[in-house]
Amino acid sequence: MNQRSSILLLFSASLLAACNFPSKQTQPEPTKGHGSSDADKDVHSYSNPEQIKVRHLDLDLEVSFEKETLEGSATLTLEPPTESRKEPLMLDTHGLKITRVEAEQASGTFQPAPFTLGVPDKILGAPLTIQLPRYHGRVRIHYSSSPNAAALQWLTPAQTAGKKHPFLFSQSQAIYARTWIPLQDTPSVRITYDARIRVPRKLMAVMSAEGNFQLHPTKLGNKIGSVPGGLPILVGSMAQFSFRMTQPIPSYLIALAVGDLEFTQLGSRTGVYAEPPMAAKAAKEFEDTEKMLASTEKLYGPYRWGRYDLLVLPPSFPYGGMENPRLTFATPTIIAGDKSLVSLVAHELAHSWSGNLVTNATWSDFWLNEGFTNYVTQRIIEAVYGAERAAMEEVLESQELMELLKTLPEADQILHINLAGRNPEDGVTDIPYAKGATFLRHLEKAYGRGRFDAFLRGYFDHFAFQSIRTSDFVSYLNQHLLRSGGETGQPNVPVDEWIYKPGIPVSAPEPSSPVFSKVEQQAQRWINGQVPSSGLQTANWSYHEWQHFLRSLPTPLPKERMAQLDAAFHFSQSGNSEILHQWLLMAIRNDYSQAYPRLEEFLMSVGRRKFLKPLYAELVKTEAGRLRAVSIYRKARPGYHPIAIATLDEILTWDQK
Ligand code: BES
Ligand code: ZN
């Protein structure tokens, strides 16, 4: 059932009040799981949660597409609200314009509070230091974001699918929440939040939270009954949406998107938001989401976030997906028409356990988020699509890891990576993802599925709604898996080597896929000239088989051979973004110029960093390629997300242009 959200309704004042969430916050559980010694400090935050903790955030923001700013206030509830503390409150900011800071007095009124903004660091931004009065309860910061905020992309109508309305979305992970909200921007701190967001009429706001509509569904009748994202009220010329997140989450999971969105229900707890021209295709592609949710619950216990919806973003979204709670943000490039790329949905859904429920306390512990999530993803794929597909995805991932290990510096091959002085994004490689998942598979194989499944489920329960370090996991592992039962002759998984050493232990399990062996035979026959392209037995090949086929081909490959493949299989025209990406990489490597118009078109229309980075990096390897890259980048750059631009500017040494 589809409902257009752009139909805005007017409400009487009384109903209007009922639709808004009360600003009273619920008390989150305290964060446990780690101590607060200096060694534990998150090196990517200026904040001082060991002295004062922010427990709740109340956001009140107006979205201006003209100024490309968010403007309003953030009210932070502090703990403890005490008279004994003397330390100032330190918050993270990056590029924020702070206009006024007020602190709550014992009387409940807000009075101006002295504050200073430190010298900005390129990676970390600037600390905001606020002197608190003797009694302090809440602190309110009036501010606006910069048009250059790294978390925010402001899209013109031309950059959207509908072409009629502008679009805004945020990407807070890893340390960009501070570019649109002043807060303790560290995953070791968990907060609840409320938000009121004012947007131009006709547009819809969604957040990683419960929309106001869900509180009073019966009052609104059936018409809007299928729009769980929030029903707006009119405030002046703007429409105001209200949200609340009552479960404590880390700051990197606070998310906002604004655009012309349509909601389609998928299952009783699942649905998809997309621009109207994308809505039907998206709903079809993601129709297994409810099944995935049920499968994950069966393995790892109840889903604790209420709804699980997806938001399909415009193609400039720099990531494949982002696990914002209750509302995964996703690139449209996974809509292939045949569900072949939906393991991304499984991945973001899996984060509802690994990452959002049990969270890495610092970015050095990032593998606790992504390695666990990749392991769980494969279990979901196996449950929903079968072991054969899961095995193929495992092999494809392991190939990428092995490639990466050939060139990655040893220090960056360590799961518990040292990121001091670096951007946490430097740690986002196949190491936390694929090496992390392989470590868990090693444990699974050594101790058996039954025991490992019970262990993992227990782990999620034990650390639910907590932010933990690698050492917390290791002690839990020692207690509940390695030493449980105390039998002799336990299988030997080199835990320390996995976590603290580069490379992959020799005893690591190696994935294999019988289906892929057949693909390799076909590829070999073609390479040897035993069979022409048209003679290859490729009937009913899935995306995975095609991908493996392409990766099995040698470099260099003569242009004529590329042309033969293209004529037989139309790779340059592929509607599958992963296949197209792989093919375009090969086109650059082999100077197969017939694919260059398609390459330019792809680079001009897609902003997913995972695709852009290897393509540009491949182009700049030759002088002719570098010139082509520069000319395309000049045109494409204004349409890319700030996060992608930062990466690509380096590859193209753009500063010097
Ligand atoms: N949480 C990540 C995305 C992320 C990581 C953003 C670090 C910023 C910093 C998300 O869950 C993710 O891993 N996305 C992958 C897709 C996945 C299927 C491997 C992506 O975007 O490619
Ligand atoms: Zn992830």
XYZ file of C-alpha atoms and ligand atoms in Angstrom:
680
model
C 0.000 0.000 0.000
C 1.532 3.326 -1.038
C 0.771 6.666 0.522
C 2.149 9.901 -0.751
C 3.682 11.787 2.102
C 3.552 15.061 0.277
C -0.093 15.480 1.226
C 0.277 17.640 4.255
C -2.547 17.934 6.679
C -3.536 20.843 8.841
C -4.381 20.214 12.440
C -6.219 22.074 15.128
C -4.134 23.349 17.999
C -5.216 20.614 20.371
C -4.483 17.764 18.028
C -1.277 19.533 17.157
C -0.195 19.388 20.770
C -1.081 15.717 20.952
C 1.008 14.988 17.908
C 4.147 16.408 19.387
C 6.256 14.343 21.657
C 6.536 15.523 25.213
C 10.008 16.942 25.732
C 10.434 14.968 28.951
C 13.165 12.444 28.427
C 13.218 8.841 29.480
C 16.132 7.814 31.629
C 18.610 5.730 29.692
C 20.474 2.860 31.261
C 23.982 3.757 32.326
C 26.772 2.764 29.977
C 28.733 -0.093 31.462
C 31.229 -2.465 29.989
C 34.308 -0.308 30.273
C 36.067 1.718 32.860
C 37.127 5.329 32.622
C 40.870 5.370 32.985
C 42.961 7.633 30.762
C 44.049 4.697 28.632
C 40.405 4.234 27.692
C 40.033 7.724 26.267
C 38.572 7.994 22.785
C 41.321 9.809 20.877
C 38.774 11.149 18.386
C 36.787 13.230 20.835
C 37.538 16.365 22.870
C 34.688 15.576 25.235
C 35.075 14.640 28.908
C 32.370 12.019 29.580
C 34.444 10.585 32.392
C 33.558 13.785 34.286
C 30.182 14.811 32.910
C 27.958 12.673 30.727
C 25.361 13.861 28.274
C 22.346 11.601 28.651
C 19.764 13.136 26.373
C 19.635 15.480 23.387
C 16.714 17.666 22.429
C 17.143 19.035 18.906
C 15.167 21.914 17.483
C 16.265 22.672 13.922
C 15.122 24.484 10.839
C 16.305 23.176 7.477
C 17.200 25.931 4.995
C 17.853 24.743 1.448
C 18.602 28.350 0.428
C 21.367 28.830 2.983
C 22.278 25.134 3.119
C 22.211 25.273 6.894
C 20.520 23.693 9.847
C 19.739 26.372 12.380
C 18.342 26.125 15.889
C 19.341 24.638 19.193
C 20.567 21.505 20.909
C 19.574 21.060 24.545
C 21.711 18.550 26.408
C 20.676 16.858 29.648
C 23.718 16.267 31.817
C 24.535 13.729 34.429
C 24.990 14.106 37.213
C 23.036 17.372 37.699
C 25.122 18.311 40.653
C 26.676 21.131 42.625
C 29.898 19.340 43.347
C 31.471 19.219 39.884
C 33.791 22.028 38.863
C 34.947 20.847 35.466
C 33.688 22.647 32.378
C 31.630 20.691 29.854
C 33.663 19.872 26.754
C 31.813 19.153 23.519
C 32.833 18.305 19.978
C 32.037 20.685 17.143
C 33.311 20.985 13.576
C 32.483 24.081 11.597
C 29.481 24.999 13.759
C 28.593 28.640 14.290
C 27.746 28.947 17.994
C 25.602 31.982 18.667
C 24.579 31.567 22.310
C 24.928 29.072 25.153
C 22.586 28.873 28.127
C 22.657 26.696 31.232
C 19.748 25.674 33.409
C 19.729 27.116 36.888
C 18.394 25.450 40.037
C 15.212 27.477 39.482
C 14.704 25.812 36.118
C 15.359 28.959 34.113
C 18.096 29.188 31.481
C 20.836 31.814 31.862
C 23.696 32.670 29.504
C 26.782 30.536 30.169
C 30.363 31.507 29.265
C 31.867 29.427 26.479
C 34.949 29.270 24.267
C 35.520 27.575 20.950
C 39.028 26.149 20.574
C 41.342 26.203 17.566
C 39.950 23.811 14.945
C 41.871 20.654 14.076
C 41.492 19.431 10.499
C 40.267 15.993 11.562
C 38.687 16.556 14.975
C 37.178 20.029 14.640
C 37.128 22.388 17.628
C 36.328 21.755 21.297
C 33.464 23.811 22.716
C 34.165 24.502 26.387
C 31.205 25.579 28.507
C 31.512 26.873 32.072
C 28.658 25.454 34.074
C 26.890 27.222 36.914
C 27.116 25.666 40.408
C 23.916 23.794 39.779
C 23.648 22.405 36.337
C 20.867 20.482 34.763
C 20.542 21.133 31.071
C 22.644 23.159 28.667
C 21.248 24.757 25.526
C 23.436 25.655 22.561
C 22.053 27.896 19.825
C 23.916 27.301 16.591
C 23.905 26.762 12.881
C 25.777 24.287 10.708
C 28.102 25.344 7.913
C 27.170 24.787 4.244
C 30.396 22.738 4.131
C 29.398 20.397 6.958
C 30.976 17.037 6.109
C 27.963 15.092 7.383
C 25.465 16.870 5.175
C 24.833 16.764 1.490
C 22.482 19.322 0.010
C 21.161 18.147 -3.327
C 19.589 20.271 -6.019
C 16.400 18.945 -7.619
C 18.482 17.913 -10.651
C 20.443 15.503 -8.436
C 17.327 13.620 -7.336
C 15.258 10.963 -9.063
C 12.145 13.147 -9.100
C 13.979 16.285 -10.364
C 11.398 18.533 -8.677
C 12.509 18.984 -5.080
C 15.787 19.427 -3.228
C 17.071 16.710 -0.923
C 19.192 16.656 2.233
C 20.747 13.754 4.057
C 23.215 13.280 6.890
C 26.023 10.759 7.384
C 27.336 10.989 10.937
C 29.635 7.976 11.145
C 32.414 8.106 12.090
C 33.004 11.595 13.533
C 30.719 13.871 11.518
C 27.797 14.214 13.921
C 29.800 17.126 15.333
C 29.457 18.949 11.982
C 25.711 19.314 12.549
C 25.185 18.876 16.315
C 27.383 20.026 19.226
C 27.735 16.948 21.442
C 30.026 14.363 22.982
C 30.855 12.797 19.654
C 32.256 9.513 20.867
C 30.658 6.073 20.507
C 31.488 5.396 24.172
C 28.654 7.750 25.171
C 25.043 6.726 24.556
C 22.175 9.173 24.506
C 18.466 9.240 23.844
C 17.061 12.036 21.702
C 14.027 14.081 20.774
C 13.907 16.268 17.695
C 11.675 18.830 16.062
C 12.685 19.456 12.462
C 11.129 22.180 10.324
C 11.314 21.707 6.575
C 9.766 23.384 3.538
C 6.178 22.225 2.992
C 5.786 19.366 0.516
C 8.947 17.723 1.872
C 9.145 14.940 4.407
C 11.695 14.582 7.203
C 12.792 11.181 8.491
C 15.234 10.340 11.262
C 16.836 7.343 12.961
C 13.997 7.494 15.455
C 10.298 7.034 15.982
C 8.151 9.602 14.158
C 5.495 11.483 16.069
C 2.706 9.837 14.145
C 3.372 6.500 15.766
C 2.290 7.741 19.171
C -1.287 8.435 18.143
C -2.021 6.287 15.144
C -5.727 6.018 15.816
C -6.306 9.764 15.746
C -5.043 10.068 12.230
C -7.179 7.531 10.491
C -6.216 5.027 7.887
C -5.111 7.430 5.228
C -1.730 8.181 6.760
C -1.790 4.937 8.664
C 1.015 3.486 6.610
C 3.433 6.369 6.984
C 5.446 5.618 10.097
C 8.010 8.330 9.526
C 6.116 11.170 11.118
C 3.208 13.399 10.356
C 4.032 17.076 10.095
C 2.288 20.068 11.578
C 2.454 23.476 9.990
C 4.556 26.126 11.681
C 4.511 29.362 9.699
C 5.622 28.493 6.206
C 7.300 25.302 7.351
C 6.178 21.785 8.167
C 7.438 20.451 11.461
C 8.190 16.792 12.108
C 8.812 15.361 15.573
C 10.911 12.363 16.495
C 12.094 10.505 19.528
C 14.661 7.810 20.168
C 14.061 6.336 23.600
C 16.861 3.777 23.496
C 20.366 5.074 24.233
C 22.465 5.193 21.051
C 25.922 6.499 20.158
C 26.091 9.875 18.403
C 27.184 8.406 15.059
C 23.721 6.874 14.694
C 21.847 10.177 14.769
C 20.565 10.706 11.240
C 18.268 12.961 9.253
C 17.012 13.043 5.677
C 14.625 15.473 3.998
C 13.073 15.095 0.584
C 10.042 14.172 -1.450
C 9.524 10.688 -0.055
C 6.970 7.994 -0.469
C 6.530 5.112 1.953
C 5.762 1.533 0.928
C 4.990 -1.111 3.472
C 6.934 -4.372 3.108
C 5.905 -6.390 6.183
C 4.335 -5.696 9.547
C 7.508 -4.134 10.944
C 9.309 -3.241 7.722
C 8.940 -0.718 4.927
C 10.830 1.440 2.486
C 11.008 5.196 1.897
C 12.080 6.320 -1.537
C 11.524 9.121 -3.982
C 8.279 8.427 -5.876
C 9.946 7.342 -9.152
C 11.972 4.747 -7.212
C 9.311 3.520 -4.810
C 7.904 0.516 -6.662
C 11.295 -0.822 -7.796
C 12.699 -0.419 -4.296
C 9.774 -2.244 -2.693
C 10.169 -5.157 -5.080
C 13.913 -5.402 -4.561
C 13.621 -5.360 -0.780
C 10.568 -7.581 -0.439
C 12.534 -10.167 1.603
C 13.391 -7.700 4.374
C 10.753 -8.964 6.804
C 12.000 -12.532 6.239
C 15.543 -11.412 6.982
C 14.364 -9.769 10.185
C 12.590 -12.934 11.337
C 15.642 -15.070 10.484
C 17.980 -12.855 12.462
C 15.679 -12.917 15.486
C 15.655 -16.688 15.361
C 19.429 -16.733 15.516
C 20.231 -13.888 17.883
C 17.143 -12.942 19.853
C 14.469 -10.256 19.573
C 14.825 -7.185 17.380
C 14.760 -4.369 19.928
C 14.156 -1.269 17.856
C 10.475 -1.539 16.940
C 10.386 -0.867 13.212
C 13.002 -1.639 10.578
C 12.601 0.620 7.562
C 14.900 1.433 4.661
C 15.507 4.783 3.023
C 16.697 4.776 -0.583
C 18.842 7.847 -1.110
C 19.821 9.622 -4.323
C 22.891 8.081 -6.050
C 25.351 10.540 -4.508
C 25.103 8.780 -1.126
C 28.796 8.041 -0.450
C 28.247 4.617 1.131
C 26.462 1.432 0.261
C 24.454 1.541 3.427
C 24.362 3.065 6.873
C 22.752 1.302 9.800
C 20.881 4.240 11.303
C 18.578 2.691 13.935
C 15.020 1.989 12.774
C 15.936 3.426 9.367
C 18.791 2.078 7.271
C 20.084 4.564 4.693
C 20.917 2.856 1.385
C 22.397 3.634 -2.009
C 20.113 3.100 -5.002
C 22.990 1.239 -6.694
C 21.983 -1.971 -4.898
C 18.691 -2.037 -6.775
C 19.716 -4.461 -9.517
C 16.259 -5.795 -10.342
C 17.005 -9.343 -9.202
C 17.760 -8.968 -5.453
C 21.343 -10.002 -6.163
C 22.817 -7.213 -4.036
C 20.472 -7.331 -1.042
C 23.136 -8.736 1.256
C 23.677 -5.052 1.917
C 20.229 -4.958 3.528
C 21.136 -8.041 5.565
C 24.342 -6.272 6.595
C 22.651 -3.077 7.784
C 19.921 -5.102 9.484
C 22.570 -7.214 11.247
C 23.947 -3.985 12.746
C 20.727 -3.816 14.778
C 22.523 -6.409 16.941
C 26.214 -5.922 16.211
C 26.898 -2.200 16.325
C 23.672 -0.557 17.375
C 22.904 -2.819 20.349
C 26.523 -3.700 21.214
C 28.647 -0.784 20.049
C 32.361 -0.214 19.528
C 33.457 2.155 22.309
C 36.231 3.682 20.193
C 37.092 3.557 16.490
C 39.977 1.198 17.292
C 37.272 -1.332 18.189
C 35.468 -0.826 14.864
C 35.916 -4.515 13.989
C 33.488 -5.328 16.817
C 30.874 -3.524 14.712
C 31.787 -4.593 11.196
C 33.402 -8.012 11.638
C 30.488 -9.263 13.725
C 28.067 -7.694 11.268
C 29.688 -9.374 8.284
C 29.576 -12.711 10.067
C 25.887 -12.240 10.949
C 25.156 -11.069 7.380
C 26.387 -14.355 5.983
C 24.235 -16.259 8.451
C 21.186 -14.246 7.337
C 21.965 -14.865 3.656
C 22.356 -18.556 4.354
C 19.020 -18.666 6.218
C 17.086 -16.725 3.558
C 18.835 -17.654 0.283
C 20.693 -20.863 1.106
C 24.248 -22.027 1.829
C 25.366 -21.910 -1.802
C 24.844 -18.174 -2.123
C 26.347 -17.525 1.310
C 29.474 -19.476 0.306
C 29.843 -17.510 -2.936
C 29.614 -14.204 -1.082
C 32.160 -15.452 1.430
C 34.618 -16.363 -1.339
C 34.176 -13.017 -3.109
C 34.871 -11.213 0.145
C 37.873 -13.326 0.992
C 39.387 -12.647 -2.459
C 39.180 -8.931 -1.782
C 40.828 -9.396 1.593
C 43.703 -11.404 0.123
C 44.235 -8.726 -2.545
C 44.305 -6.026 0.097
C 46.802 -7.856 2.301
C 49.331 -7.723 -0.524
C 49.676 -3.954 -0.253
C 48.285 -2.801 3.097
C 50.897 -1.679 5.678
C 51.208 -4.212 8.494
C 50.036 -1.802 11.182
C 46.750 -1.432 9.303
C 46.236 -5.185 9.121
C 45.560 -5.380 12.853
C 41.950 -5.769 13.998
C 42.481 -3.633 17.103
C 44.027 -0.828 15.079
C 45.836 2.208 16.458
C 44.242 5.315 14.937
C 45.806 8.040 17.062
C 46.358 11.165 14.985
C 44.466 9.693 12.046
C 40.967 9.940 10.667
C 38.915 6.943 11.873
C 38.065 6.384 8.225
C 41.640 5.208 7.663
C 40.563 2.107 9.554
C 37.638 1.379 7.229
C 39.179 -1.407 5.119
C 38.458 -5.087 4.556
C 40.428 -5.799 7.742
C 37.656 -5.009 10.278
C 35.026 -6.428 7.878
C 36.476 -9.552 6.282
C 39.303 -10.426 8.660
C 36.948 -9.774 11.592
C 34.284 -12.078 10.138
C 36.827 -14.784 9.317
C 37.999 -14.742 12.946
C 34.427 -15.401 14.088
C 34.017 -18.166 11.512
C 37.194 -19.705 12.854
C 35.655 -19.755 16.346
C 32.418 -21.141 14.918
C 34.235 -23.976 13.145
C 36.395 -24.770 16.155
C 33.624 -24.852 18.762
C 30.722 -25.890 16.577
C 27.682 -23.933 15.439
C 25.537 -24.900 18.391
C 27.942 -23.548 20.966
C 29.015 -20.563 18.940
C 25.437 -19.486 18.187
C 24.543 -19.695 21.868
C 27.687 -17.748 22.724
C 26.936 -14.963 20.261
C 23.349 -14.666 21.337
C 24.505 -14.471 24.958
C 27.047 -11.794 23.986
C 24.353 -9.593 22.418
C 22.161 -9.970 25.502
C 24.976 -9.401 27.962
C 26.245 -6.189 26.354
C 22.900 -4.906 25.025
C 22.810 -1.075 24.864
C 26.430 -0.854 25.936
C 29.569 0.451 24.262
C 32.443 -1.968 24.675
C 36.119 -2.340 23.882
C 37.980 -5.198 22.282
C 39.247 -6.185 25.740
C 35.643 -6.515 26.994
C 34.947 -8.921 24.159
C 38.116 -10.905 24.856
C 37.264 -11.398 28.549
C 33.718 -12.391 27.658
C 35.044 -14.813 25.048
C 37.480 -16.329 27.526
C 34.770 -16.821 30.084
C 31.913 -18.000 27.925
C 33.451 -19.892 25.047
C 37.146 -20.632 25.415
C 37.062 -21.715 29.042
C 33.490 -22.872 29.336
C 33.239 -26.447 30.446
C 36.974 -26.556 31.087
C 37.473 -29.697 28.989
C 40.941 -30.563 27.869
C 41.922 -30.739 24.260
C 40.042 -27.571 23.314
C 40.497 -26.479 19.730
C 43.194 -23.888 19.458
C 42.086 -20.609 17.917
C 44.946 -18.073 18.131
C 42.814 -15.263 19.549
C 45.642 -12.848 20.274
C 47.145 -13.353 16.855
C 43.774 -12.691 15.233
C 43.223 -9.464 17.162
C 46.655 -7.971 17.734
C 48.824 -9.221 14.850
C 48.916 -8.390 11.120
C 47.931 -10.908 8.437
C 45.764 -13.996 8.738
C 46.685 -16.958 10.978
C 47.678 -20.046 8.989
C 44.951 -22.058 10.721
C 42.218 -19.718 9.397
C 39.342 -21.453 7.600
C 39.348 -21.020 3.829
C 35.994 -20.520 2.163
C 35.184 -22.470 -0.967
C 32.307 -22.708 -3.415
C 31.710 -25.679 -5.735
C 29.664 -23.414 -7.998
C 32.667 -21.151 -8.445
C 34.863 -24.078 -9.446
C 32.608 -24.569 -12.463
C 32.869 -20.883 -13.306
C 36.635 -21.094 -13.145
C 36.607 -24.014 -15.598
C 34.567 -21.954 -18.046
C 36.875 -18.968 -17.656
C 39.911 -21.147 -18.214
C 38.513 -22.603 -21.418
C 37.834 -19.108 -22.744
C 41.288 -17.872 -21.735
C 42.911 -20.850 -23.491
C 40.929 -20.157 -26.629
C 39.111 -23.499 -26.399
C 35.742 -21.800 -26.574
C 34.524 -18.454 -28.022
C 32.612 -16.004 -25.821
C 29.336 -17.089 -27.352
C 30.144 -20.724 -26.553
C 30.529 -20.209 -22.803
C 27.974 -22.057 -20.705
C 26.580 -19.215 -18.697
C 22.869 -20.039 -18.673
C 21.258 -19.027 -15.375
C 24.440 -17.562 -13.978
C 23.736 -15.374 -10.975
C 25.388 -12.046 -10.316
C 27.878 -13.869 -8.095
C 28.971 -16.214 -10.861
C 29.403 -13.370 -13.330
C 31.425 -11.407 -10.820
C 33.653 -14.401 -10.172
C 34.029 -14.990 -13.909
C 35.220 -11.426 -14.517
C 37.634 -11.573 -11.611
C 39.052 -14.846 -12.929
C 40.205 -13.181 -16.159
C 43.838 -12.142 -16.486
C 45.309 -8.655 -16.786
C 46.275 -7.525 -19.353
C 43.561 -8.697 -21.669
C 43.747 -7.580 -25.326
C 41.124 -5.021 -26.345
C 39.724 -7.401 -28.961
C 39.101 -9.969 -26.248
C 37.325 -7.347 -24.144
C 35.232 -6.436 -27.203
C 34.290 -10.080 -27.772
C 33.071 -10.426 -24.195
C 31.173 -7.162 -24.423
C 29.496 -8.198 -27.667
C 28.401 -11.492 -26.142
C 27.371 -10.332 -22.670
C 26.854 -6.525 -22.881
C 28.845 -5.776 -19.739
C 29.126 -2.091 -20.660
C 25.345 -1.942 -20.511
C 24.975 -3.933 -17.286
C 22.266 -2.749 -14.908
C 24.097 -4.380 -12.024
C 26.350 -1.743 -10.445
C 28.871 -4.279 -9.103
C 29.293 -5.982 -12.480
C 29.502 -2.637 -14.248
C 32.086 -1.413 -11.751
C 34.218 -4.536 -12.203
C 33.935 -4.259 -15.987
C 34.860 -0.581 -16.034
C 37.925 -1.293 -13.915
C 38.971 -3.892 -16.461
C 38.233 -1.446 -19.278
C 40.661 1.083 -17.771
C 43.342 -1.552 -17.134
C 43.111 -2.817 -20.703
C 42.477 0.545 -22.369
C 39.201 -0.742 -23.797
C 38.081 2.670 -24.997
C 34.657 1.596 -26.208
C 33.580 1.561 -22.554
C 34.836 5.084 -21.816
C 31.548 6.883 -22.520
C 29.864 4.486 -20.066
C 32.686 5.050 -17.585
C 32.167 8.800 -17.711
C 28.428 8.408 -17.350
C 28.921 6.163 -14.310
C 31.378 8.537 -12.643
C 29.022 11.449 -13.323
C 25.944 9.785 -11.875
C 27.118 7.662 -8.936
C 28.665 9.001 -5.723
C 29.326 5.750 -3.869
C 32.912 5.976 -2.696
C 33.515 2.241 -2.927
C 33.046 2.536 -6.714
C 34.604 5.947 -7.299
C 37.838 5.394 -5.415
C 39.120 2.333 -7.331
C 38.040 3.750 -10.704
C 39.789 7.084 -10.241
C 42.805 5.356 -8.674
C 43.046 3.077 -11.706
C 42.679 6.004 -14.116
C 45.488 8.091 -12.616
C 47.989 5.269 -13.146
C 48.639 6.414 -16.739
C 49.065 9.936 -18.069
C 46.208 9.630 -20.574
C 44.007 8.179 -17.865
C 44.929 10.948 -15.440
C 43.870 13.579 -17.964
C 40.561 11.783 -18.490
C 40.092 11.498 -14.726
C 40.764 15.185 -14.156
C 38.384 16.275 -16.869
C 35.582 14.058 -15.548
C 36.285 14.949 -11.929
C 36.084 18.666 -12.668
C 32.502 18.174 -13.885
C 31.482 15.532 -11.368
C 33.007 16.933 -8.172
C 30.231 19.455 -7.361
C 27.764 16.566 -7.307
C 29.783 14.340 -4.972
C 29.363 14.131 -1.209
C 31.950 15.964 0.977
C 33.133 12.587 2.338
C 33.782 11.248 -1.174
C 35.371 14.536 -2.245
C 37.860 14.357 0.636
C 39.034 10.928 -0.544
C 39.087 11.750 -4.260
C 40.854 15.104 -3.837
C 43.765 13.115 -2.449
C 43.803 10.599 -5.289
C 43.676 13.374 -7.896
C 45.896 15.757 -5.869
C 43.140 18.270 -6.427
C 44.524 21.042 -4.169
C 47.077 21.810 -6.806
C 44.524 22.257 -9.562
N 28.577 1.491 9.029
C 29.012 1.189 7.723
C 29.316 2.408 6.897
C 30.403 3.298 7.474
C 31.508 2.791 8.109
C 30.276 4.654 7.339
C 32.460 3.647 8.639
C 31.240 5.501 7.857
C 32.337 5.002 8.512
C 27.987 0.324 6.971
O 27.328 -0.585 7.767
C 28.732 -0.448 5.935
O 29.574 -1.226 6.306
N 28.435 -0.231 4.665
C 29.069 -0.917 3.557
C 28.178 -1.986 2.993
C 28.404 -3.332 3.521
C 27.528 -4.327 2.778
C 29.819 -3.805 3.546
C 29.246 0.097 2.435
O 28.770 1.208 2.560
O 29.875 -0.245 1.442
Zn 28.574 -2.142 8.406
